[in-house]
């Protein structure tokens, strides 16, 4: 079965979505807007919903609705508005401490009854570094080394309570068994954490671990820890190569490759006819103000904005991926896309305006279902990150018109069969690394 995740972003992934007459330009801080989206996704029985994040004001506030709610706080509200759907929040390993974050995700997992997921990112961009006492972005390799230790510490903290530690023994007057706490006393290169955590082990043991950077370091991290991987892939061949590579890396580390689910993004512009879908895409692209996007593209490519002529192709002389310390894989994707399709800067801006490098696709529900099925059946994906260009209408169109087709083809569930996020992804509850009593016997 396919896995489908709804990637929610304000009033849509297309950068000009907010300018459509139907859009509420201020919805990005409106909890009712997100509750509505969550309920639509749950109506479609999607595995999960997901919020991106970075501890920085992402772009010029002139360009599009800016300023976002903190994702774990927002997901706590959405946990109360839904019953089944998984809730995945992004949080940075570069600008957090493991104890705080492990506690926050354990809390979300308790509050949601086992539906929490953590999208682990290392945060590209010097602007975020400057919010955390730094002048420069820490080097890419360092960020990923810190991320690995951060996850190790978090896992130790989540496992620092045996499942059987809370007893609630009223007759004996013993609430919990101190011997079933396992303080990590971690001392590493980046962190010193005594523990134990101040939250008992949560329904899922710990949140589903999701990873979203596709550089070499990112893939290594994913192969070691991730249970789901979000990725941007433009072509079937690239997606297949990524899929094979990541599954192989996981297998080489002794993992069952089926326990790492790979979800490329797709930005589907859906219309009753292909012409209608294309008209929506064209209308959105027409509403982009290229000067903002050109500025951002120049920063990404590390060139002066004046060097990017809207009606010419990218300059020939651009840095190699090795020189990029920020988002390596996205940089390479953008340059490869522009060169392969010989796009002018204006055309590239329109492509990126739709989904920031994710695959954009305009078509009927049948065509969108075909596009999804093709990648799924050709070993390019275990599922998809659905990134509607306009919200809520794009999510409604997907749930009401594409999901039923996927069901008819036997590719997608008709009902939730489990209660936790790991259940939806077909993954087992992880054992406690310190457990002396097997989990099943503990209850
Ligand atoms: C679907 C998806 C969502 C992402 N969300 C975030 C995010 O919310 N915050 C973030 O800092 N990076 C996020 N990333 C990762 C960045 O886009 C970028 O790929 C990463 O920082 C670069 O890692 P790399 O250098 O390993 O390629 C996301 C990536 C994907 C594919």
Short mmCIF file of C-alpha atoms and ligand atoms in Angstrom, two decimals:
data_model
loop_
_atom_site.label_atom_id
_atom_site.label_comp_id
_atom_site.label_asym_id
_atom_site.label_seq_id
_atom_site.Cartn_x
_atom_site.Cartn_y
_atom_site.Cartn_z
CA UNK A 1 0.00 0.00 0.00
CA UNK A 2 1.03 3.54 -0.74
CA UNK A 3 1.79 5.97 2.07
CA UNK A 4 0.48 9.50 1.70
CA UNK A 5 1.58 12.48 3.73
CA UNK A 6 -0.10 15.89 3.47
CA UNK A 7 2.59 18.57 3.57
CA UNK A 8 0.70 21.62 4.83
CA UNK A 9 2.00 25.11 4.17
CA UNK A 10 -0.16 28.20 4.76
CA UNK A 11 -2.64 28.62 1.91
CA UNK A 12 -0.62 26.43 -0.42
CA UNK A 13 2.83 25.54 -1.65
CA UNK A 14 2.69 27.81 -4.66
CA UNK A 15 4.29 31.06 -3.63
CA UNK A 16 1.48 33.11 -5.21
CA UNK A 17 -1.40 31.01 -3.80
CA UNK A 18 -2.21 33.71 -1.27
CA UNK A 19 -3.06 36.14 -4.09
CA UNK A 20 -5.96 34.08 -5.41
CA UNK A 21 -9.39 35.53 -4.58
CA UNK A 22 -10.33 32.36 -2.66
CA UNK A 23 -7.31 32.53 -0.32
CA UNK A 24 -7.24 33.96 3.18
CA UNK A 25 -4.02 35.97 3.15
CA UNK A 26 -3.67 35.65 6.94
CA UNK A 27 -4.44 31.96 7.39
CA UNK A 28 -0.89 30.96 8.33
CA UNK A 29 -1.50 31.93 11.96
CA UNK A 30 -5.13 30.75 12.10
CA UNK A 31 -5.49 27.48 14.00
CA UNK A 32 -8.98 26.95 12.54
CA UNK A 33 -7.49 26.92 9.04
CA UNK A 34 -5.09 24.14 10.03
CA UNK A 35 -7.80 22.17 11.84
CA UNK A 36 -9.85 22.26 8.68
CA UNK A 37 -6.89 21.02 6.62
CA UNK A 38 -6.14 18.26 9.14
CA UNK A 39 -9.74 17.06 9.04
CA UNK A 40 -9.73 16.98 5.24
CA UNK A 41 -6.52 14.91 5.25
CA UNK A 42 -8.00 12.59 7.86
CA UNK A 43 -11.19 12.22 5.85
CA UNK A 44 -8.96 10.88 3.05
CA UNK A 45 -7.33 8.45 5.57
CA UNK A 46 -3.90 9.88 4.80
CA UNK A 47 -1.06 8.49 6.90
CA UNK A 48 0.10 11.80 8.26
CA UNK A 49 0.35 15.54 7.92
CA UNK A 50 3.55 17.48 8.14
CA UNK A 51 4.75 20.99 8.96
CA UNK A 52 8.08 22.36 7.75
CA UNK A 53 10.02 24.79 9.90
CA UNK A 54 13.14 26.78 10.43
CA UNK A 55 14.03 29.01 13.39
CA UNK A 56 14.28 32.08 11.18
CA UNK A 57 11.97 34.39 9.25
CA UNK A 58 12.12 32.49 5.96
CA UNK A 59 11.78 35.18 3.30
CA UNK A 60 10.91 38.78 2.61
CA UNK A 61 7.51 39.49 4.12
CA UNK A 62 6.69 41.31 0.90
CA UNK A 63 6.77 38.10 -1.06
CA UNK A 64 4.22 35.81 0.57
CA UNK A 65 2.51 35.25 3.93
CA UNK A 66 5.34 34.99 6.42
CA UNK A 67 5.87 34.05 10.03
CA UNK A 68 4.73 30.59 11.04
CA UNK A 69 3.42 29.02 14.22
CA UNK A 70 5.83 26.72 16.05
CA UNK A 71 5.01 23.26 14.65
CA UNK A 72 4.86 21.13 17.83
CA UNK A 73 2.58 23.73 19.43
CA UNK A 74 0.33 23.77 16.37
CA UNK A 75 0.30 19.97 16.15
CA UNK A 76 -0.78 19.76 19.78
CA UNK A 77 -3.86 21.74 18.81
CA UNK A 78 -4.39 19.53 15.76
CA UNK A 79 -4.06 16.41 17.93
CA UNK A 80 -7.22 17.57 19.70
CA UNK A 81 -9.03 18.17 16.41
CA UNK A 82 -8.28 14.73 14.89
CA UNK A 83 -8.23 11.08 15.97
CA UNK A 84 -6.14 9.02 13.60
CA UNK A 85 -3.83 11.00 11.35
CA UNK A 86 -0.09 11.15 12.12
CA UNK A 87 1.38 14.53 13.07
CA UNK A 88 4.92 15.28 11.91
CA UNK A 89 6.82 18.41 12.97
CA UNK A 90 10.17 19.66 11.75
CA UNK A 91 12.76 20.54 14.36
CA UNK A 92 16.41 21.43 13.95
CA UNK A 93 19.27 19.48 15.53
CA UNK A 94 21.57 22.47 15.05
CA UNK A 95 19.55 24.95 17.10
CA UNK A 96 18.00 22.84 19.85
CA UNK A 97 19.19 20.81 22.81
CA UNK A 98 18.27 17.10 22.89
CA UNK A 99 16.65 17.20 26.32
CA UNK A 100 14.21 19.99 25.40
CA UNK A 101 13.30 18.47 22.07
CA UNK A 102 13.03 14.87 23.29
CA UNK A 103 10.68 16.07 26.00
CA UNK A 104 8.59 18.07 23.53
CA UNK A 105 8.15 15.13 21.13
CA UNK A 106 7.48 12.65 23.93
CA UNK A 107 4.79 15.05 25.15
CA UNK A 108 3.25 15.32 21.68
CA UNK A 109 3.25 11.53 21.38
CA UNK A 110 1.40 11.20 24.69
CA UNK A 111 -1.05 13.98 23.88
CA UNK A 112 -1.85 12.57 20.43
CA UNK A 113 -2.09 8.94 21.56
CA UNK A 114 0.97 7.85 19.57
CA UNK A 115 0.75 9.97 16.43
CA UNK A 116 3.91 12.10 16.67
CA UNK A 117 6.71 12.24 14.11
CA UNK A 118 9.90 14.31 14.03
CA UNK A 119 11.29 15.58 10.75
CA UNK A 120 14.98 15.83 11.63
CA UNK A 121 16.76 18.67 9.83
CA UNK A 122 20.16 20.30 10.22
CA UNK A 123 18.95 23.76 9.02
CA UNK A 124 20.69 25.41 6.09
CA UNK A 125 21.26 29.17 5.89
CA UNK A 126 23.38 31.63 7.82
CA UNK A 127 20.31 33.67 8.82
CA UNK A 128 19.22 30.98 11.30
CA UNK A 129 22.77 30.73 12.71
CA UNK A 130 22.63 34.43 13.51
CA UNK A 131 19.61 33.82 15.74
CA UNK A 132 21.69 31.45 17.88
CA UNK A 133 24.85 33.30 18.90
CA UNK A 134 26.74 32.43 15.70
CA UNK A 135 28.08 34.60 12.89
CA UNK A 136 28.50 31.80 10.38
CA UNK A 137 26.65 28.66 9.42
CA UNK A 138 28.37 25.66 11.04
CA UNK A 139 29.97 23.47 8.33
CA UNK A 140 27.72 20.90 6.65
CA UNK A 141 29.70 17.90 7.99
CA UNK A 142 29.64 19.32 11.54
CA UNK A 143 25.90 19.88 11.40
CA UNK A 144 25.34 16.27 10.38
CA UNK A 145 27.75 14.92 13.04
CA UNK A 146 25.89 16.92 15.65
CA UNK A 147 22.60 15.61 14.25
CA UNK A 148 23.73 11.98 14.67
CA UNK A 149 24.77 12.55 18.27
CA UNK A 150 21.58 14.55 18.88
CA UNK A 151 19.48 11.59 17.75
CA UNK A 152 21.53 9.12 19.80
CA UNK A 153 20.99 11.23 22.91
CA UNK A 154 17.28 11.63 22.14
CA UNK A 155 16.88 7.87 21.73
CA UNK A 156 18.62 7.29 25.05
CA UNK A 157 16.34 9.83 26.71
CA UNK A 158 13.17 8.32 25.25
CA UNK A 159 14.37 4.90 26.39
CA UNK A 160 15.42 6.18 29.80
CA UNK A 161 12.05 5.03 31.12
CA UNK A 162 11.32 1.37 30.84
CA UNK A 163 7.76 0.80 29.62
CA UNK A 164 7.11 -0.96 32.91
CA UNK A 165 8.59 1.78 35.14
CA UNK A 166 5.28 3.46 36.09
CA UNK A 167 3.46 1.10 38.46
CA UNK A 168 0.69 3.15 40.04
CA UNK A 169 0.70 0.63 42.90
CA UNK A 170 -1.72 2.29 45.30
CA UNK A 171 -1.91 -0.61 47.72
CA UNK A 172 1.87 -0.84 48.02
CA UNK A 173 2.31 2.93 47.98
CA UNK A 174 4.89 2.78 45.17
CA UNK A 175 4.12 4.90 42.11
CA UNK A 176 7.07 3.78 39.97
CA UNK A 177 10.09 1.48 39.97
CA UNK A 178 13.29 3.53 40.20
CA UNK A 179 15.26 0.50 39.03
CA UNK A 180 13.47 0.70 35.72
CA UNK A 181 14.86 4.15 34.94
CA UNK A 182 17.96 4.17 32.76
CA UNK A 183 19.63 7.60 32.94
CA UNK A 184 21.95 7.84 29.93
CA UNK A 185 24.81 9.82 31.55
CA UNK A 186 25.79 10.74 28.02
CA UNK A 187 29.12 12.49 27.43
CA UNK A 188 29.91 13.09 23.78
CA UNK A 189 31.46 15.59 21.43
CA UNK A 190 28.46 17.92 21.37
CA UNK A 191 26.31 17.01 24.37
CA UNK A 192 26.54 16.08 28.03
CA UNK A 193 23.18 14.87 29.28
CA UNK A 194 22.61 12.99 32.54
CA UNK A 195 18.91 12.18 32.21
CA UNK A 196 16.57 10.44 32.67
CA UNK A 197 13.87 12.29 30.73
CA UNK A 198 11.07 13.81 32.78
CA UNK A 199 8.36 12.22 30.61
CA UNK A 200 7.53 8.48 30.69
CA UNK A 201 8.07 6.41 27.55
CA UNK A 202 5.33 7.40 25.12
CA UNK A 203 2.75 5.29 23.24
CA UNK A 204 5.03 4.82 20.23
CA UNK A 205 8.17 4.48 22.36
CA UNK A 206 9.37 7.56 20.57
CA UNK A 207 8.16 9.65 17.61
CA UNK A 208 8.49 8.35 14.07
CA UNK A 209 11.91 9.53 12.86
CA UNK A 210 11.73 11.32 9.53
CA UNK A 211 14.67 12.81 7.62
CA UNK A 212 14.68 15.29 4.77
CA UNK A 213 18.18 16.18 3.52
CA UNK A 214 19.34 14.29 0.45
CA UNK A 215 23.09 15.09 0.34
CA UNK A 216 25.62 12.28 0.95
CA UNK A 217 25.72 13.15 4.66
CA UNK A 218 21.93 13.41 4.70
CA UNK A 219 21.53 9.98 3.14
CA UNK A 220 23.97 8.46 5.64
CA UNK A 221 21.97 9.92 8.50
CA UNK A 222 18.73 8.67 6.98
CA UNK A 223 20.13 5.18 6.41
CA UNK A 224 21.08 4.95 10.09
CA UNK A 225 18.05 6.43 11.78
CA UNK A 226 15.15 7.39 9.51
CA UNK A 227 11.91 5.47 9.32
CA UNK A 228 10.52 7.81 6.66
CA UNK A 229 12.38 10.07 4.24
CA UNK A 230 11.04 13.16 2.50
CA UNK A 231 12.87 14.03 -0.68
CA UNK A 232 12.58 16.28 -3.74
CA UNK A 233 13.07 14.40 -7.03
CA UNK A 234 12.34 15.81 -10.47
CA UNK A 235 12.53 12.75 -12.73
CA UNK A 236 11.67 9.08 -12.44
CA UNK A 237 15.29 8.07 -13.11
CA UNK A 238 16.62 10.35 -10.35
CA UNK A 239 13.97 9.14 -7.92
CA UNK A 240 14.78 5.50 -8.69
CA UNK A 241 18.50 6.11 -8.20
CA UNK A 242 17.85 7.83 -4.86
CA UNK A 243 15.51 5.05 -3.75
CA UNK A 244 17.95 2.25 -4.60
CA UNK A 245 20.86 4.12 -3.03
CA UNK A 246 19.08 4.78 0.26
CA UNK A 247 17.65 1.27 0.62
CA UNK A 248 21.10 -0.16 -0.13
CA UNK A 249 22.74 2.07 2.48
CA UNK A 250 20.15 1.00 5.07
CA UNK A 251 20.70 -2.68 4.22
CA UNK A 252 24.48 -2.22 4.49
CA UNK A 253 23.93 -1.02 8.06
CA UNK A 254 22.01 -4.19 8.86
CA UNK A 255 18.54 -2.69 8.57
CA UNK A 256 15.57 -4.18 6.77
CA UNK A 257 15.16 -1.79 3.79
CA UNK A 258 11.36 -2.04 4.14
CA UNK A 259 11.58 -0.22 7.47
CA UNK A 260 12.63 3.02 5.73
CA UNK A 261 9.79 4.55 3.70
CA UNK A 262 10.75 6.94 0.92
CA UNK A 263 8.32 9.72 0.01
CA UNK A 264 9.20 12.12 -2.82
CA UNK A 265 7.16 15.30 -3.05
CA UNK A 266 4.57 16.05 -5.71
CA UNK A 267 2.79 19.37 -6.24
CA UNK A 268 -0.42 18.40 -8.05
CA UNK A 269 -2.44 21.10 -9.80
CA UNK A 270 -5.72 19.24 -10.28
CA UNK A 271 -8.48 20.15 -12.75
CA UNK A 272 -11.58 18.45 -14.13
CA UNK A 273 -9.79 18.57 -17.48
CA UNK A 274 -6.11 18.84 -18.28
CA UNK A 275 -6.75 22.31 -19.70
CA UNK A 276 -8.35 23.40 -16.42
CA UNK A 277 -5.39 22.11 -14.43
CA UNK A 278 -2.96 23.93 -16.71
CA UNK A 279 -5.00 27.11 -16.46
CA UNK A 280 -4.72 26.98 -12.66
CA UNK A 281 -0.98 26.48 -12.90
CA UNK A 282 -0.63 29.33 -15.40
CA UNK A 283 -2.74 31.66 -13.30
CA UNK A 284 -0.58 30.97 -10.26
CA UNK A 285 2.65 31.41 -12.20
CA UNK A 286 1.39 34.71 -13.61
CA UNK A 287 0.87 35.99 -10.05
CA UNK A 288 4.54 35.44 -9.08
CA UNK A 289 6.54 38.63 -8.69
CA UNK A 290 9.87 37.53 -10.11
CA UNK A 291 12.01 40.12 -8.35
CA UNK A 292 11.60 38.42 -4.94
CA UNK A 293 12.27 34.98 -6.35
CA UNK A 294 15.27 36.21 -8.32
CA UNK A 295 16.81 37.59 -5.14
CA UNK A 296 16.35 34.25 -3.37
CA UNK A 297 17.65 32.27 -6.34
CA UNK A 298 20.75 34.46 -6.43
CA UNK A 299 21.38 33.75 -2.73
CA UNK A 300 20.93 30.01 -3.29
CA UNK A 301 23.26 30.02 -6.30
CA UNK A 302 25.73 32.38 -4.61
CA UNK A 303 25.72 34.90 -7.46
CA UNK A 304 24.75 38.58 -7.60
CA UNK A 305 21.06 39.14 -8.51
CA UNK A 306 22.21 41.28 -11.49
CA UNK A 307 23.92 38.19 -12.91
CA UNK A 308 20.57 36.47 -13.27
CA UNK A 309 18.85 37.78 -16.40
CA UNK A 310 15.18 36.84 -16.39
CA UNK A 311 15.12 35.85 -20.05
CA UNK A 312 18.43 34.04 -20.17
CA UNK A 313 19.66 30.73 -18.86
CA UNK A 314 21.69 30.47 -15.64
CA UNK A 315 25.29 31.72 -15.84
CA UNK A 316 27.73 29.02 -16.96
CA UNK A 317 30.03 29.51 -14.01
CA UNK A 318 28.33 28.36 -10.80
CA UNK A 319 29.80 26.84 -7.61
CA UNK A 320 30.05 23.04 -7.34
CA UNK A 321 28.06 21.22 -4.66
CA UNK A 322 31.26 20.78 -2.62
CA UNK A 323 31.42 24.54 -2.12
CA UNK A 324 27.86 24.74 -0.76
CA UNK A 325 27.58 24.58 3.03
CA UNK A 326 23.79 25.10 3.11
CA UNK A 327 21.27 22.82 1.41
CA UNK A 328 23.52 20.77 -0.87
CA UNK A 329 20.98 18.45 -2.47
CA UNK A 330 18.48 21.22 -3.24
CA UNK A 331 21.22 23.33 -4.80
CA UNK A 332 22.19 20.49 -7.14
CA UNK A 333 18.57 19.75 -7.98
CA UNK A 334 17.92 23.35 -9.03
CA UNK A 335 21.02 23.67 -11.20
CA UNK A 336 20.45 20.25 -12.82
CA UNK A 337 16.80 21.06 -13.56
CA UNK A 338 17.65 24.41 -15.15
CA UNK A 339 20.45 22.98 -17.28
CA UNK A 340 18.60 19.82 -18.35
CA UNK A 341 15.52 21.71 -19.54
CA UNK A 342 17.47 24.77 -20.67
CA UNK A 343 15.18 26.99 -18.60
CA UNK A 344 15.49 30.74 -18.54
CA UNK A 345 15.67 32.32 -15.10
CA UNK A 346 12.02 33.36 -15.49
CA UNK A 347 10.96 29.80 -16.31
CA UNK A 348 13.07 28.39 -13.48
CA UNK A 349 11.48 30.83 -11.06
CA UNK A 350 8.02 29.64 -12.15
CA UNK A 351 9.02 25.99 -11.65
CA UNK A 352 10.45 26.71 -8.21
CA UNK A 353 7.51 28.95 -7.33
CA UNK A 354 5.25 25.90 -7.56
CA UNK A 355 7.10 23.65 -5.16
CA UNK A 356 10.62 24.96 -4.43
CA UNK A 357 12.20 22.13 -6.42
CA UNK A 358 9.59 19.44 -5.86
CA UNK A 359 8.03 17.86 -8.91
CA UNK A 360 5.08 19.88 -10.16
CA UNK A 361 2.33 18.13 -12.09
CA UNK A 362 -0.84 19.52 -13.71
CA UNK A 363 -3.57 17.13 -14.74
CA UNK A 364 -6.89 15.44 -14.11
CA UNK A 365 -7.38 13.24 -11.02
CA UNK A 366 -6.82 10.21 -13.26
CA UNK A 367 -3.54 11.64 -14.55
CA UNK A 368 -2.34 12.50 -11.04
CA UNK A 369 -3.19 8.95 -9.91
CA UNK A 370 -1.28 7.60 -12.93
CA UNK A 371 1.76 9.73 -12.08
CA UNK A 372 1.72 8.44 -8.50
CA UNK A 373 1.18 4.83 -9.52
CA UNK A 374 3.96 4.92 -12.09
CA UNK A 375 6.61 6.01 -9.59
CA UNK A 376 5.29 3.64 -6.94
CA UNK A 377 5.36 0.63 -9.26
CA UNK A 378 8.75 1.51 -10.75
CA UNK A 379 10.70 1.39 -7.50
CA UNK A 380 10.95 5.14 -7.06
CA UNK A 381 8.73 5.66 -4.01
CA UNK A 382 6.95 3.96 -1.11
CA UNK A 383 4.53 6.85 -1.04
CA UNK A 384 4.26 10.57 -1.64
CA UNK A 385 4.44 13.86 0.09
CA UNK A 386 1.35 15.60 -1.26
CA UNK A 387 2.02 19.33 -1.56
CA UNK A 388 -1.15 21.07 -2.79
CA UNK A 389 -0.36 24.30 -4.63
CA UNK A 390 -3.47 25.92 -3.09
CA UNK A 391 -5.02 25.15 0.31
CA UNK A 392 -7.59 24.03 1.24
CA UNK A 393 -8.96 23.53 -2.31
CA UNK A 394 -5.97 21.51 -3.59
CA UNK A 395 -6.11 19.10 -0.65
CA UNK A 396 -9.88 18.70 -1.06
CA UNK A 397 -9.43 17.94 -4.74
CA UNK A 398 -6.77 15.35 -3.93
CA UNK A 399 -8.75 13.65 -1.16
CA UNK A 400 -12.10 13.69 -2.96
CA UNK A 401 -10.96 12.90 -6.50
CA UNK A 402 -7.50 11.28 -6.53
CA UNK A 403 -7.67 9.13 -3.38
CA UNK A 404 -10.82 7.26 -4.55
CA UNK A 405 -9.02 6.35 -7.79
CA UNK A 406 -6.00 5.07 -5.85
CA UNK A 407 -8.40 3.02 -3.70
CA UNK A 408 -10.15 1.54 -6.71
CA UNK A 409 -6.74 0.46 -7.98
CA UNK A 410 -6.05 -1.24 -4.65
CA UNK A 411 -3.18 1.12 -3.88
CA UNK A 412 -4.51 2.94 -0.84
CA UNK A 413 -6.35 2.12 2.38
CA UNK A 414 -10.08 2.61 2.80
CA UNK A 415 -9.89 2.72 6.61
CA UNK A 416 -7.23 3.23 9.24
CA UNK A 417 -6.27 -0.18 10.59
CA UNK A 418 -4.10 0.95 13.51
CA UNK A 419 -4.02 3.81 15.94
CA UNK A 420 -0.43 5.09 15.87
CA UNK A 421 1.59 6.83 13.18
CA UNK A 422 3.93 3.81 13.03
CA UNK A 423 0.89 1.58 12.50
CA UNK A 424 -0.08 3.68 9.46
CA UNK A 425 3.42 3.31 8.01
CA UNK A 426 3.45 -0.43 8.75
CA UNK A 427 6.31 -0.10 11.23
CA UNK A 428 6.72 -1.87 14.56
CA UNK A 429 6.89 -0.09 17.91
CA UNK A 430 10.61 0.10 18.71
CA UNK A 431 11.93 -1.95 21.61
CA UNK A 432 13.60 -0.08 24.46
CA UNK A 433 17.38 -0.34 24.00
CA UNK A 434 17.81 -0.64 27.78
CA UNK A 435 14.87 -2.94 28.47
CA UNK A 436 15.49 -5.87 30.75
CA UNK A 437 11.89 -6.99 30.45
CA UNK A 438 10.59 -7.62 26.89
CA UNK A 439 7.94 -5.00 26.07
CA UNK A 440 5.18 -7.54 25.46
CA UNK A 441 5.81 -9.13 28.85
CA UNK A 442 5.85 -5.77 30.58
CA UNK A 443 2.10 -5.31 30.40
C1 LIG B 1 9.82 17.62 1.85
C2 LIG B 1 10.98 18.29 2.49
C3 LIG B 1 10.76 19.11 3.56
C4 LIG B 1 11.80 19.77 4.19
N1 LIG B 1 11.53 20.57 5.24
C5 LIG B 1 12.53 21.23 5.82
C6 LIG B 1 12.27 22.10 6.89
O1 LIG B 1 11.13 22.24 7.31
N2 LIG B 1 13.30 22.75 7.45
C7 LIG B 1 14.57 22.58 7.02
O2 LIG B 1 15.47 23.20 7.59
N3 LIG B 1 14.86 21.77 6.00
C8 LIG B 1 13.86 21.08 5.39
N4 LIG B 1 14.12 20.24 4.37
C9 LIG B 1 15.51 20.02 3.98
C10 LIG B 1 16.02 21.13 3.10
O3 LIG B 1 15.10 21.40 2.08
C11 LIG B 1 17.31 20.77 2.50
O4 LIG B 1 17.11 19.72 1.59
C12 LIG B 1 18.27 20.32 3.54
O5 LIG B 1 18.41 21.26 4.52
C13 LIG B 1 19.58 20.16 2.90
O6 LIG B 1 20.14 19.05 3.36
P1 LIG B 1 21.30 18.48 2.48
O7 LIG B 1 22.42 19.47 2.53
O8 LIG B 1 21.59 17.17 3.17
O9 LIG B 1 20.80 18.29 1.11
C14 LIG B 1 13.10 19.58 3.72
C15 LIG B 1 13.34 18.75 2.63
C16 LIG B 1 12.30 18.11 2.03
C17 LIG B 1 12.59 17.20 0.88
#
